[in-house]
XYZ file of C-alpha atoms in Angstrom:
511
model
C -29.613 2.068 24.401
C -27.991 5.041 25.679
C -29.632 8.631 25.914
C -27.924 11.838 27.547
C -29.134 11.417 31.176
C -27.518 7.551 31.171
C -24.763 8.766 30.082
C -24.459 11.783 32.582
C -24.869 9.166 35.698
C -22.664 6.820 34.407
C -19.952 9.477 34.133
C -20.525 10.855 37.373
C -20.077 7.717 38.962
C -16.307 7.540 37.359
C -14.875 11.132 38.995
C -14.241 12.239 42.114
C -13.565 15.851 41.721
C -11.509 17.885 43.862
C -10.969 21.744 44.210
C -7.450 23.378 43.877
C -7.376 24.286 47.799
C -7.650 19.853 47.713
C -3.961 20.034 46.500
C -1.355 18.252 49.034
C 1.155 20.453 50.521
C 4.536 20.452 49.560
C 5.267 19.579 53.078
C 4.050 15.816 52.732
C 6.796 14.269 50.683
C 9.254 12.498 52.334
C 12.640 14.183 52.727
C 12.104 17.996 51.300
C 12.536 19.454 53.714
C 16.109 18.311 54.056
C 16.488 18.773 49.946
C 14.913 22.527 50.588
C 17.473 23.335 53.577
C 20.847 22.043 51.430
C 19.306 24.268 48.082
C 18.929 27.105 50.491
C 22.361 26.283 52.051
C 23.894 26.358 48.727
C 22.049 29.708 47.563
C 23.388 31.595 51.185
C 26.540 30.589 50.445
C 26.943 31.522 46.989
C 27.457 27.072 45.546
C 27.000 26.093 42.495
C 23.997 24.396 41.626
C 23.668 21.995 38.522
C 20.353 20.400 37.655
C 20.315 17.248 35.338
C 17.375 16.808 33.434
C 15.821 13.913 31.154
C 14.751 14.197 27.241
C 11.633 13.322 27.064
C 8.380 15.995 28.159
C 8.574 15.340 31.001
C 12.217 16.069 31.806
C 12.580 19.363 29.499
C 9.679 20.302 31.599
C 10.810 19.333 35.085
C 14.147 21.549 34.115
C 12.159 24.527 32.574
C 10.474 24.610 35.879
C 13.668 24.569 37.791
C 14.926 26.978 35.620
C 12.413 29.029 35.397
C 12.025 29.143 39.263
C 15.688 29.896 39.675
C 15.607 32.906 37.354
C 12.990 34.183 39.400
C 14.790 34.304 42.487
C 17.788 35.699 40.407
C 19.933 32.845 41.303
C 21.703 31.114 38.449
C 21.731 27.589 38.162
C 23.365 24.951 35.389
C 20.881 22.663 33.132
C 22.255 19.809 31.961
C 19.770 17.531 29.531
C 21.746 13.978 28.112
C 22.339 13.144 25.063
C 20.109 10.118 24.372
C 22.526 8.910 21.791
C 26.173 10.021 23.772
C 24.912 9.854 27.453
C 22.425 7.398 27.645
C 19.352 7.990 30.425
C 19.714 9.722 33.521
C 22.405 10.573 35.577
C 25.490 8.082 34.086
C 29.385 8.137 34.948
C 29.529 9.551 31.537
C 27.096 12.940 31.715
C 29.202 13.099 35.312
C 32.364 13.905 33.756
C 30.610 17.330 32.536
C 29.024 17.855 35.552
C 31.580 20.608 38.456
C 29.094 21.302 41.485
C 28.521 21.786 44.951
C 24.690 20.652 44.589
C 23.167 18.397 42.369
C 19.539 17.662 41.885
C 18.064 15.338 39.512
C 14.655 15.996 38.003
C 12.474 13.223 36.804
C 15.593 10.465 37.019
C 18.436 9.548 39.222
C 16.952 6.987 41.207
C 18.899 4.433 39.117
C 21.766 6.600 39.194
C 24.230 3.891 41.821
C 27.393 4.702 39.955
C 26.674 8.375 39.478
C 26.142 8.344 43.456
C 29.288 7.026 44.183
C 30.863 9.643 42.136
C 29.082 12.518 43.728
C 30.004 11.292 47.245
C 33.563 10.990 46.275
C 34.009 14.303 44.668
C 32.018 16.000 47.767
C 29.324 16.712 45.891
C 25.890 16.956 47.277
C 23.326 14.841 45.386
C 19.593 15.582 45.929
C 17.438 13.206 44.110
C 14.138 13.967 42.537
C 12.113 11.566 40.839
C 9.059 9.710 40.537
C 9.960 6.296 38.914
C 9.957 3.031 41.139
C 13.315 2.592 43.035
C 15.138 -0.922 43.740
C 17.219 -1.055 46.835
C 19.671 -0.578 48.017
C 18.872 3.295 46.911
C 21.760 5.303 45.575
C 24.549 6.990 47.785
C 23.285 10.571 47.604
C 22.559 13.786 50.242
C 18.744 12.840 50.125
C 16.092 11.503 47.728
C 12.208 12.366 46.752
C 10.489 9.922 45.054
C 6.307 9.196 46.535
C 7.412 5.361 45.376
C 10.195 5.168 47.927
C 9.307 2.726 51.163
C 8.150 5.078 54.131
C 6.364 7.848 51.636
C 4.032 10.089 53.195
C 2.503 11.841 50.606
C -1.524 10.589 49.868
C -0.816 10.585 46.019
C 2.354 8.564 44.401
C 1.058 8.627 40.759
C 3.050 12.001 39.969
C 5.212 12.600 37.284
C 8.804 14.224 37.518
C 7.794 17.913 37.141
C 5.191 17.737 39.742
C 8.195 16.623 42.110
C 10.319 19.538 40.780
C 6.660 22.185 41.035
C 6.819 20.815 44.374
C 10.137 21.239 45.578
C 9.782 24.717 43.733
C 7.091 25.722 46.565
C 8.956 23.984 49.155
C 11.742 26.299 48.239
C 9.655 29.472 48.035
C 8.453 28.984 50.950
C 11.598 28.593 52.370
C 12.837 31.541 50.745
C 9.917 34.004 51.609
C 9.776 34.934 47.813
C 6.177 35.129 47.416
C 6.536 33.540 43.853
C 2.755 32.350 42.574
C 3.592 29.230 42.088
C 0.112 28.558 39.433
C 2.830 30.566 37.110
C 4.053 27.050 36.541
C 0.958 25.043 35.503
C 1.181 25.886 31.597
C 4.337 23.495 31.649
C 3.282 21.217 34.045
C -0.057 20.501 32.311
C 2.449 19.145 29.673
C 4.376 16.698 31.739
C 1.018 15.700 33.458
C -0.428 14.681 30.259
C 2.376 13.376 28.296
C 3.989 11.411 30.909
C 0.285 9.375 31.243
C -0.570 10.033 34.910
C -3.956 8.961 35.505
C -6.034 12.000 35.815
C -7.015 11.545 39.130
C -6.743 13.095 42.274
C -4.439 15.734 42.321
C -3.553 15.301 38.434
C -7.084 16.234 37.839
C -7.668 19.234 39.209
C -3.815 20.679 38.070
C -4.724 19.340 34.596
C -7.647 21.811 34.687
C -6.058 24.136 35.906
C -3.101 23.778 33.933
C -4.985 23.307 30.595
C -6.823 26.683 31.461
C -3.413 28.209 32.562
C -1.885 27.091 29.081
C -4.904 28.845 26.939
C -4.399 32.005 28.439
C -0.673 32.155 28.314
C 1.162 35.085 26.653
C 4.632 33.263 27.190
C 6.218 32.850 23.533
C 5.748 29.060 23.470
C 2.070 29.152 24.393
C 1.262 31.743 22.382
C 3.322 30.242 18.964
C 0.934 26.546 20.265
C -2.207 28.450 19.483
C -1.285 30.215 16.603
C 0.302 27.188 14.848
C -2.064 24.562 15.966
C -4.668 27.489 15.608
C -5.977 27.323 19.130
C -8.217 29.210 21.650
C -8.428 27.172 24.582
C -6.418 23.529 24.950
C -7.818 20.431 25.968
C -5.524 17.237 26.873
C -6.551 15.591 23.444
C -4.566 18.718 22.059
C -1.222 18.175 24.770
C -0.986 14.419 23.721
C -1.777 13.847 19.837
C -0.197 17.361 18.931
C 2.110 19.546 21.217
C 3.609 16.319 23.270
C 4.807 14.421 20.359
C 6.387 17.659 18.988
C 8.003 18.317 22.309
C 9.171 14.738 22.428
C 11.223 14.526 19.328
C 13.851 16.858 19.918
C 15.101 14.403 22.358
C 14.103 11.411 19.967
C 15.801 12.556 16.953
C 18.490 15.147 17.788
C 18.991 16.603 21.779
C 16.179 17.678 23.739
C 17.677 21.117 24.047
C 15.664 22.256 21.565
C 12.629 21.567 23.174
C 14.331 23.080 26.717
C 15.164 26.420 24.258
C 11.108 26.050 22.819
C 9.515 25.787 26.283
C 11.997 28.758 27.712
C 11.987 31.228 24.818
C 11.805 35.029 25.801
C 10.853 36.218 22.230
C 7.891 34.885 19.932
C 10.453 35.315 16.971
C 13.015 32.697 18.745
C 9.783 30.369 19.488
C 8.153 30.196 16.249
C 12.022 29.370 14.677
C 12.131 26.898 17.409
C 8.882 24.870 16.666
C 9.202 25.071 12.999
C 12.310 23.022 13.377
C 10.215 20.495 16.562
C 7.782 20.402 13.783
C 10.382 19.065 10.917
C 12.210 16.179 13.296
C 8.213 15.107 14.384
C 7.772 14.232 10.750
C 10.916 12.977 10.038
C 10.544 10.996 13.707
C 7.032 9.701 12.323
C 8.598 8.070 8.692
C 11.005 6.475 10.689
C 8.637 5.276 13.630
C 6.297 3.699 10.857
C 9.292 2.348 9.009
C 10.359 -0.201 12.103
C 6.850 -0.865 13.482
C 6.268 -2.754 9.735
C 9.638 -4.216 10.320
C 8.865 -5.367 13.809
C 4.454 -6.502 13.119
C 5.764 -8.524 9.890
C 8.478 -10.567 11.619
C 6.875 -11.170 15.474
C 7.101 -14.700 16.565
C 6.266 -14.131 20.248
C 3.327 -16.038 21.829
C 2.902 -13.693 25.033
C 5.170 -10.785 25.464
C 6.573 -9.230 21.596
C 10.280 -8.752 21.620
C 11.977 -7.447 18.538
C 15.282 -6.124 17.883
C 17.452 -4.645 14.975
C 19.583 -2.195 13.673
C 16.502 0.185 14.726
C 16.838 4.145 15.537
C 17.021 4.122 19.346
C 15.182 7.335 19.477
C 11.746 5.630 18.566
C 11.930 2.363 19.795
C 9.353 3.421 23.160
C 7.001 4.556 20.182
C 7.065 1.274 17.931
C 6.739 -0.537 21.554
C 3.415 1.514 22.059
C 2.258 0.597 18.487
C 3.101 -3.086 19.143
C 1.161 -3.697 22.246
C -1.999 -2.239 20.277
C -2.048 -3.996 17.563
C -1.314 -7.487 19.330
C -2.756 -6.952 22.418
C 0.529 -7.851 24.519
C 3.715 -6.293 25.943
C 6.655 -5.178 23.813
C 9.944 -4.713 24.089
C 11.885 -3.406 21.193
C 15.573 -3.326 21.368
C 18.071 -1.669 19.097
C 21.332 -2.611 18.734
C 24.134 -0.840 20.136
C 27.400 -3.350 19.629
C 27.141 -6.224 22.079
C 24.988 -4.354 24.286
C 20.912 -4.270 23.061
C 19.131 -1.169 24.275
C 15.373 -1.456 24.977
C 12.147 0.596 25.157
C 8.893 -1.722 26.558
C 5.615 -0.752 27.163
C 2.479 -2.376 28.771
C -1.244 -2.528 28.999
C -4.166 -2.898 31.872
C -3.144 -5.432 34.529
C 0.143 -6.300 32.885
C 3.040 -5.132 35.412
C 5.824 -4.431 33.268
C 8.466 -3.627 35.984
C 7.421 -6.406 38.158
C 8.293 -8.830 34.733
C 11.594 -7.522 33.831
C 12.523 -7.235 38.104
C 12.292 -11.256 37.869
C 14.638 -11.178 34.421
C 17.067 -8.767 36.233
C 20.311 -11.448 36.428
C 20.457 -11.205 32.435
C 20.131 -7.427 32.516
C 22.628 -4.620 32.404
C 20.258 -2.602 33.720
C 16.677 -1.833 33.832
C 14.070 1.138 35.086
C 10.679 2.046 34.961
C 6.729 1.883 36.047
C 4.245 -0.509 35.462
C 3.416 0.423 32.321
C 6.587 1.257 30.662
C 10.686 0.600 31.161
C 14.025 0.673 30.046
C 16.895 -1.651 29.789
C 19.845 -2.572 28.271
C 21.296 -6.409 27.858
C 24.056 -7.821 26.299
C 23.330 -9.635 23.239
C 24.449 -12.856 23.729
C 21.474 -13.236 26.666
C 18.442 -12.036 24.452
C 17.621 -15.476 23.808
C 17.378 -16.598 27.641
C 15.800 -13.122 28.073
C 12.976 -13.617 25.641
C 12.475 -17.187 26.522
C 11.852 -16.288 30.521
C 10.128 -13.056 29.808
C 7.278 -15.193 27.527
C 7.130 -18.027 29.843
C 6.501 -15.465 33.267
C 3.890 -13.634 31.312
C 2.104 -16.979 30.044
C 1.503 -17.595 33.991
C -0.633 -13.814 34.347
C -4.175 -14.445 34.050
C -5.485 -13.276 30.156
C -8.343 -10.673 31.749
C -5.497 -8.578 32.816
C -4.287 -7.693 29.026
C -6.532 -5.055 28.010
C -6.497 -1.780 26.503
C -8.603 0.849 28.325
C -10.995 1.308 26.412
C -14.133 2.528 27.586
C -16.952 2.061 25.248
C -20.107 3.156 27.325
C -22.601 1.387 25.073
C -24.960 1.770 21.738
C -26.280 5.334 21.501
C -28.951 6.606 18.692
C -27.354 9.187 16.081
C -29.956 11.647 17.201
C -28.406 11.560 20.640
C -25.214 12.946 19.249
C -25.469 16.615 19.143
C -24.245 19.377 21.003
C -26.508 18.887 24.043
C -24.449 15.375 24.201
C -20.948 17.251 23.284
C -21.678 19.970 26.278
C -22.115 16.940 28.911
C -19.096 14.949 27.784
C -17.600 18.190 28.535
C -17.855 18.744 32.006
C -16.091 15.760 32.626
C -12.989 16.270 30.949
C -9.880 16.256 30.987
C -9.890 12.791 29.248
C -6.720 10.698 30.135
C -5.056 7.880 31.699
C -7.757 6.411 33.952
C -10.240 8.408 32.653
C -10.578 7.770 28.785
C -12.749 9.798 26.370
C -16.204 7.726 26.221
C -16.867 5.762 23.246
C -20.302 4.434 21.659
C -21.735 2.079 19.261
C -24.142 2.672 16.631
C -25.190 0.370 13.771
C -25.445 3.615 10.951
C -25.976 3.065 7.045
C -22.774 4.545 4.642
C -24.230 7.243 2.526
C -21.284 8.651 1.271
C -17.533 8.666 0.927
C -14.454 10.549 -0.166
C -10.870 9.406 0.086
C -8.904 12.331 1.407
C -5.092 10.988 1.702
C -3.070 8.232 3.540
C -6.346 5.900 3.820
C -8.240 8.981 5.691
C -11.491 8.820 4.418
C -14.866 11.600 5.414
C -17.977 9.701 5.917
C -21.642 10.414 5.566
C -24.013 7.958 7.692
C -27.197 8.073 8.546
C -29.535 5.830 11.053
C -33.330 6.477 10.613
C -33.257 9.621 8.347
C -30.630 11.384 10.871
C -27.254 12.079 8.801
C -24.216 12.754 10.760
C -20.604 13.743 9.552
C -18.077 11.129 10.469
C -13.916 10.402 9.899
C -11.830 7.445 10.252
C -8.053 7.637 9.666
C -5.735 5.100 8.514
C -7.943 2.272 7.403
C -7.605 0.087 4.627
C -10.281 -2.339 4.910
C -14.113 -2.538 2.764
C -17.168 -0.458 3.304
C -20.087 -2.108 3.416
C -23.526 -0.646 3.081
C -24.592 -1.125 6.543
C -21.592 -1.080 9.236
C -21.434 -1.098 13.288
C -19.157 1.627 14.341
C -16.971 2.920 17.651
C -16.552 6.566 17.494
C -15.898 9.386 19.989
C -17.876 12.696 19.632
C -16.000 15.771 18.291
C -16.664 19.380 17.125
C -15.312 20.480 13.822
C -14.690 24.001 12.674
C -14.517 24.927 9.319
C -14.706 27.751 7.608
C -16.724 29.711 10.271
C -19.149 26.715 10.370
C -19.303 24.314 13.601
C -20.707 20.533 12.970
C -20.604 17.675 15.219
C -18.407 14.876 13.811
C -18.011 11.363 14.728
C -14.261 10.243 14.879
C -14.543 6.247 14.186
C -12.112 4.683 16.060
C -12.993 1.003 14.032
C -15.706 -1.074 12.205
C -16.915 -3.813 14.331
């Protein structure tokens, strides 16, 4: 049985904090210094400079820092974000034939980008790479790459996202340049990528989490300040980033173009911002009926054994999503592919020790092409090899041992109601941010059902009790029996209402 000192150690034992002077220079990835030398090149010289983004967070926000960099050093540069739907990811032949430069960088993608190289390199144009997601060799013809996953890195910390690689080539440039540009200006966008791109908060992501997250709260740029007042915020934690301001951010490029989450993130007016997030706010929902519509689709007709693959006539722009949902509810790998002609595009997404890339690396022959991490990947393949696809995916993942599927979840053990109060709340706090590879702690606690009340959607607000002690409690989307006496998993929370503050218990599930 848990009490609040147990839980303090235990914590303790989990984090390794470091302080913001513990961030790695700029210096220490491979090859910047010959990016930084061609960008200043280009800026001496009076080049054009084009910078070609991705549309999800973590590529509107790798280009808003760019962008926002560039403006301060009044030079102008060109932002180009695909089309999901016309362009397809990263840097293709097709987004090339828009693309007239002396200098092109790539933020958070590119390192896929082999016909896109050979393009650059016969128009004369210089491509700098930038990107953070695991290359296969040969590496594209380009002027130079950063990536930490490349062979030969020398920076202490590869589990960055895209927009740290663009913060950091930012501050390789201003140092280059002399322009004395604070480069903490930046962490209210990069706490975004950060956190919605799942780095484990570790390390370096830890400490420019913090400091992002306390960057973000006391932002007076338009699209902080329209965050707190529509999601009626103070101060931001990463709970806030990933269940509310990530998703919003991420559907732009889901649903329409993310241009309209670039135009969000770099408004200059809070009139402009709040139009802007009313309408992120609008294709979220409408994202969300769809997303719900195709994981039923793809849960009631899974025949998979080891790794889920399902495909239809699905909307490509949440088929990452419906992935996600699949590998929770069965426990697996997904893959969910929508259909695009002959050609099947897929989204596929992972869990604990389960090495996505490596699995789709040994399928590569029947692929048109693949990308990705660990956890998560792209690919496209022609229909008529799905079949030989799906049988050789299920039969390499039947060989991984079953203790490495696992969600991480991180129940620290039973606790006593009484324990859960604001003493408890205060010490869960010091150790946040709560992420990737350091989840929000979770308890147990065998608790009677005093009362309940349906609110919509199968949300229903619980009273339980254990030994006289009553404690509010919520559970959303469940559509199973109470019983009298239940065993729950919950997180802690604090709930505001009305001017009142109460400790609530968020029940994850009934056990």
């Amino acid at each position: 049985m848990l009490t609040k000192e147990k839980i303090k150690q235990l914590l303790s034992q989990k984090i390794t904090e470091l302080s913001p002077k513990d961030i790695y220079h700029f210096s220490l990835l491979k090859n910047i210094d010959k990016a930084t030398q061609r960008i200043v090149k280009a800026i001496n010289n009076n080049e054009k400079i084009v910078v070609a983004g991705d549309y999800d967070v973590d590529g509107v926000t790798s280009s808003t820092i760019i962008n926002q960099f560039f403006k301060k050093i009044n030079y102008p540069v060109e932002i180009i974000i695909p089309d999901r739907f016309k362009d397809g990811y990263g840097l293709t032949a097709k987004l090339m034939d828009r693309i007239n430069c002396d200098v092109l960088i790539t933020v958070d993608n590119g390192i896929t980008s082999y016909e896109a190289g050979i393009i650059c390199k016969e128009r004369n144009i210089d491509l700098i790479i930038t990107d953070h997601h695991t290359p296969t060799y040969p590496l594209p013809e380009s002027y130079t790459i950063i990536d930490p996953k490349q062979k030969d890195e020398t920076f202490p910390f590869i589990d960055i996202c895209g927009a740290e690689v663009a913060w950091y080539l930012c501050a390789s440039l201003n140092n280059a340049l002399n322009s004395k540009i604070d480069m903490k200006e930046f962490l209210d966008y990069l706490v975004l990528a950060i956190i919605a791109d799942v780095m484990p908060l570790n390390d370096i992501n830890r400490v420019l989490v913090k400091m992002g997250l306390s960057r973000l709260s006391k932002s007076q740029k338009p699209f902080a300040l329209v965050l707190k007042e529509a999601l009626n915020k103070t101060n931001f934690n990463s709970e806030d980033i990933g269940f509310n301001i990530a998703p919003r951010i991420n559907s732009a490029g889901r649903m329409k173009h993310a241009k309209l989450a670039f135009d969000f993130l770099n408004s200059e007016n809070i009139i402009l911002a709040r139009k802007l997030y009313d309408e992120l706010n609008e294709t979220n929902d409408y994202r969300k009926e769809i997303e719900k519509d195709i994981s039923e689709i793809c849960i009631n007709n899974n025949q998979n054994e080891n790794f889920i693959i399902a495909n239809g006539n699905f909307h490509e722009g949440v088929v990452g999503i419906v992935a996600s949902r699949l590998v929770h509810h069965y426990k697996l790998p997904a893959i969910v592919f929508c259909e695009k002609g002959d050609i099947l595009k897929g989204s596929g997404r992972s869990l604990g020790d389960v090495d996505l890339y490596k699995l789709i690396s040994n399928c590569k022959e029947l692929l048109e092409g693949f990308g990705g991490h660990k956890l998560a990947c792209g690919l496209s393949i022609k229909k008529e090899n799905l079949e030989k696809f799906t049988t050789k995916i299920n039969l390499l993942t039947s060989k991984i041992p079953k203790e490495n599927f696992f969600l991480d979840e991180f129940i620290l053990g039973e606790i006593p109601l009484g324990e859960c109060d604001f003493e408890l709340l205060n010490i869960l706090k010091q150790f946040e941010p709560y992420g990737e590879a350091n989840p929000k702690p979770k308890f147990k606690a065998k608790v009677k059902i005093e009362n309940i009340r349906n609110l919509k959607d199968n949300h229903y607000k619980l009273i339980v009790s254990q030994n006289e002690i009553y404690k509010d409690a919520i559970i959303f989307k469940y559509d199973g029996e109470f019983d009298d006496e239940m065993e729950i998993i919950f997180t802690l929370n604090e709930n505001s209402w009305n001017g009142n503050t109460n400790i609530q218990l968020m029940i994850e599930r009934f056990e």
